[in-house]
Coordinates of N, CA and C in Angstrom, one line a residue:
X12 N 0.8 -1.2 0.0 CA 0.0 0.0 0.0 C 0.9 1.2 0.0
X13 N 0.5 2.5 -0.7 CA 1.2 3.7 -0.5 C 0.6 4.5 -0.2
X14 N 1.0 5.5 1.1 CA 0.6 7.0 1.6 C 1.6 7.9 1.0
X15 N 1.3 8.8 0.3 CA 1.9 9.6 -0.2 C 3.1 9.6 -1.4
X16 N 4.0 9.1 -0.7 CA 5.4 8.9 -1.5 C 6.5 7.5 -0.7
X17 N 5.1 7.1 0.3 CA 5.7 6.3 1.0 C 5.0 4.8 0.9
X18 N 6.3 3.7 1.1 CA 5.8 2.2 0.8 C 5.8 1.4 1.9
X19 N 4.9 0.6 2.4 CA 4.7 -0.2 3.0 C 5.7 -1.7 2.0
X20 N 7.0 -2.0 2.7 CA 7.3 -2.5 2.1 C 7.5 -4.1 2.1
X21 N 6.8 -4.9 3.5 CA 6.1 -5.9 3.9 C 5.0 -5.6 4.9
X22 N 4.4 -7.0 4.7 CA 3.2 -7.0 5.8 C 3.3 -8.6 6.1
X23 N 3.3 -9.3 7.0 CA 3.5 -10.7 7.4 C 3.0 -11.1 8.5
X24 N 1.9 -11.9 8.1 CA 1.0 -12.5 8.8 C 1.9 -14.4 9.3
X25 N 2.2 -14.5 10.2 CA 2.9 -16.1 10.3 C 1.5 -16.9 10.7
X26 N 1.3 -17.9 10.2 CA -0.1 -18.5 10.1 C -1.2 -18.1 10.5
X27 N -1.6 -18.0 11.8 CA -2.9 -17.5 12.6 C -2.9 -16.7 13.3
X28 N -1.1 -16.3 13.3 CA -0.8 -15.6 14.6 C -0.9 -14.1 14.2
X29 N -1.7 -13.0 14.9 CA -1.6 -11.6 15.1 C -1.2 -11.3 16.0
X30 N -0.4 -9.6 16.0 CA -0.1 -9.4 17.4 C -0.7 -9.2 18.6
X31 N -0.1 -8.9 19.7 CA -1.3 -9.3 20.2 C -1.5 -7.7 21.3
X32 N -0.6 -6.9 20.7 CA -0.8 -5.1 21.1 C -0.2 -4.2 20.0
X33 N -0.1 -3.3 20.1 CA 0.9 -2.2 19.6 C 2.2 -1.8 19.8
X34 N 3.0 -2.4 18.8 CA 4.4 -2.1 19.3 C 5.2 -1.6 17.9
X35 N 6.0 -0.4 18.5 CA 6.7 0.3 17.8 C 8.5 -0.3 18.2
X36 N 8.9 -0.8 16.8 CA 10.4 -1.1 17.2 C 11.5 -0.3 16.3
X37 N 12.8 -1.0 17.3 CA 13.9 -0.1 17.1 C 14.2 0.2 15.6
X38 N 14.3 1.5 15.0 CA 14.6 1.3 13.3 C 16.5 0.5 13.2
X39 N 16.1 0.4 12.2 CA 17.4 -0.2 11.6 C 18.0 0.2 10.3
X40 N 19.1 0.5 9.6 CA 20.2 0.7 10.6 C 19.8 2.0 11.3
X41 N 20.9 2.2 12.4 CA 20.5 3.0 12.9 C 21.9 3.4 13.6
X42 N 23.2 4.6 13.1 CA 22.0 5.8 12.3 C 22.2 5.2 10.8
X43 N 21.5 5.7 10.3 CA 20.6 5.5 8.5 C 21.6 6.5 7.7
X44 N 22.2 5.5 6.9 CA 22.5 6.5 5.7 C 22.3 5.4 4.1
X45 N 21.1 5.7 3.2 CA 20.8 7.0 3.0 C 19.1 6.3 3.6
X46 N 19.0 5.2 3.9 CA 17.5 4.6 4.6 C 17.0 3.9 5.5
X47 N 16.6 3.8 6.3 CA 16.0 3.1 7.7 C 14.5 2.5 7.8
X48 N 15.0 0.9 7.9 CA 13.9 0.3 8.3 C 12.8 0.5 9.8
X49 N 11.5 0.4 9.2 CA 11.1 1.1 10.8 C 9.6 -0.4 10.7
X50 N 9.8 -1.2 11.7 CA 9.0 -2.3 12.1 C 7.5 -1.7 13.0
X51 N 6.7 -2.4 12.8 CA 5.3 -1.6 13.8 C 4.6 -2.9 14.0
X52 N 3.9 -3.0 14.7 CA 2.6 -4.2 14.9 C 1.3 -3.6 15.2
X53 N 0.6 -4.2 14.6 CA -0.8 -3.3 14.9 C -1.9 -4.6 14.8
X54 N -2.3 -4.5 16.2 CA -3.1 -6.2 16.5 C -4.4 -5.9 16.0
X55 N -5.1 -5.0 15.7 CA -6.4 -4.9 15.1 C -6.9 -3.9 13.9
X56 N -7.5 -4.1 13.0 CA -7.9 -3.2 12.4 C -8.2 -1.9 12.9
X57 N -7.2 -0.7 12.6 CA -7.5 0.6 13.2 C -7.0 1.6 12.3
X58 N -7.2 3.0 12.5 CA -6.7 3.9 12.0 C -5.1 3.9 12.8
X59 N -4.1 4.2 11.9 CA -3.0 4.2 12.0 C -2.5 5.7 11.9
X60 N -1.3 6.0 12.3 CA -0.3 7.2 12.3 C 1.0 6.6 12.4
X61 N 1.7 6.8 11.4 CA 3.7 6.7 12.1 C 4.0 8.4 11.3
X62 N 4.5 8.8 12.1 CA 4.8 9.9 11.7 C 6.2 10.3 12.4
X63 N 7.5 11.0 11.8 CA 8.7 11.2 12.0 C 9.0 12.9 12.2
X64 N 9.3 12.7 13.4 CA 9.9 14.8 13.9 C 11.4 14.9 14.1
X65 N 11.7 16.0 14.0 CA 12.5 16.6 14.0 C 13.2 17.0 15.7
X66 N 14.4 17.3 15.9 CA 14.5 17.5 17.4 C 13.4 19.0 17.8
X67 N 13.0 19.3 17.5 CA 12.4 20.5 17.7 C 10.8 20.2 17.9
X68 N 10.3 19.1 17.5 CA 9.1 18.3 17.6 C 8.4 18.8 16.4
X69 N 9.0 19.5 15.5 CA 8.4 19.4 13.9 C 8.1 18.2 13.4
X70 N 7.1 17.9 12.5 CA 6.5 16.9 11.8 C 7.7 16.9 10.6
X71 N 8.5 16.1 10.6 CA 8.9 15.8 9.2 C 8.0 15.5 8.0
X72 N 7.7 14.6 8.3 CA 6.7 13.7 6.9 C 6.1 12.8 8.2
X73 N 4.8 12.4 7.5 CA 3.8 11.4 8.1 C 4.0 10.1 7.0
X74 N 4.8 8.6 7.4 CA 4.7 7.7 6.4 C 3.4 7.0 6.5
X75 N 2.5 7.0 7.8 CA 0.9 6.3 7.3 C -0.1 7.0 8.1
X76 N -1.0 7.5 7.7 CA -2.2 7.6 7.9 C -3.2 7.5 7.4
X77 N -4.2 6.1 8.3 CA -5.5 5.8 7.5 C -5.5 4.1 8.3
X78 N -6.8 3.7 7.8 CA -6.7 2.4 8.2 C -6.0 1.3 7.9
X79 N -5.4 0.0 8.6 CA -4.8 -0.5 8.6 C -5.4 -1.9 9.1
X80 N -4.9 -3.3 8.1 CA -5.0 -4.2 8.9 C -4.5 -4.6 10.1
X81 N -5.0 -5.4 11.1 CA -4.0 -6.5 11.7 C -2.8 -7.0 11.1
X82 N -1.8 -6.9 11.5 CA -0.1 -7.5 11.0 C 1.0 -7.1 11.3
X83 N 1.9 -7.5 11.0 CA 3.2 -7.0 11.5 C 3.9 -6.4 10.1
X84 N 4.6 -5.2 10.4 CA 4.6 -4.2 9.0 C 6.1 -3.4 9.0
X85 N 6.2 -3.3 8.0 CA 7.7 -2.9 7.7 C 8.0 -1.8 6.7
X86 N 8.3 -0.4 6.8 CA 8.2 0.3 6.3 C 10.0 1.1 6.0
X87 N 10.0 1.5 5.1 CA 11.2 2.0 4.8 C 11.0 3.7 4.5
X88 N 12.2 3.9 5.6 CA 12.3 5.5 5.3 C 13.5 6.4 4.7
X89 N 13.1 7.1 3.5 CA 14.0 7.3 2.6 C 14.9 9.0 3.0
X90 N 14.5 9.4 4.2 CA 15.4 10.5 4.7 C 14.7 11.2 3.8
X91 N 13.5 11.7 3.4 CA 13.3 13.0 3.0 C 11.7 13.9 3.3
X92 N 11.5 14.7 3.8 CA 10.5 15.1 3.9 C 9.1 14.9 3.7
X93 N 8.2 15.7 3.8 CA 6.6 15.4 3.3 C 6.6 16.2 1.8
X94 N 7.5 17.1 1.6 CA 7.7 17.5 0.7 C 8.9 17.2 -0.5
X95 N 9.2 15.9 0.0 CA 10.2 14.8 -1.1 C 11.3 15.8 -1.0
X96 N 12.1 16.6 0.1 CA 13.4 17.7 0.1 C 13.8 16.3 1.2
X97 N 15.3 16.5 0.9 CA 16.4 15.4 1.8 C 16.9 15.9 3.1
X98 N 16.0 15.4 4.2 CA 16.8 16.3 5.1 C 18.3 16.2 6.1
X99 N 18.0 17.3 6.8 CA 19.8 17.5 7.3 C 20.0 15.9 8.2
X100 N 21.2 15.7 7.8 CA 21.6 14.5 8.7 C 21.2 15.1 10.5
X101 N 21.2 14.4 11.2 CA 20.7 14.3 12.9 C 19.8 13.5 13.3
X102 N 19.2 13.9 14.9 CA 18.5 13.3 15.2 C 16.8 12.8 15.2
X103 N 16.0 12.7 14.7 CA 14.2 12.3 14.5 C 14.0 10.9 15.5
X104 N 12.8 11.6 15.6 CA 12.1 10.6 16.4 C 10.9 10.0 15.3
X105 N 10.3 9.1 15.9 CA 9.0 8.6 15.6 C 8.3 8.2 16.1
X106 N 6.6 8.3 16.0 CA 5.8 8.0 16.8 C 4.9 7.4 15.5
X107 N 4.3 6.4 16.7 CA 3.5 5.6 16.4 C 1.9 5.5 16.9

């Protein structure tokens, strides 16, 4: 699935098994040059947000917003804004 300019780039369901809360994990590598994997679980169908800030608590880019199945999900982030500009090397957060 794509939000914006961004790709959901697995989703993996292991037989029956969903998760079984919300958990946001460590990106990888980390630090990222020039991209970072960022893992999430989301145990039920719900509206979703991952969204990445700046030290300053600016919104860099939002990579999902909208609904979402149950699954375990893998998203890649390409270092560049909501406005496709590359930003300065440091530190972002993300929230889930």
């Amino acid at each position: 699935e794509v939000w914006g300019t961004q790709v959901v780039t697995s989703v993996q369901q292991v037989g029956n098994t969903l998760p079984s809360s919300y958990q946001l994990s460590q990106n990888y590598p980390n630090p990222f040059n020039p991209t970072t994997t960022i893992e999430f679980d989301v145990p039920k169908r719900a509206n979703v947000r991952l969204s990445i800030y700046n030290l300053l608590g600016q919104e860099v880019v939002t990579m999902v917003d909208g609904p979402m199945a149950p699954g375990f999900y893998s998203m890649v982030w390409d270092g560049r804004s909501s406005v496709g500009a590359k930003v300065a090397s440091g530190i972002y957060f993300y929230k889930l």
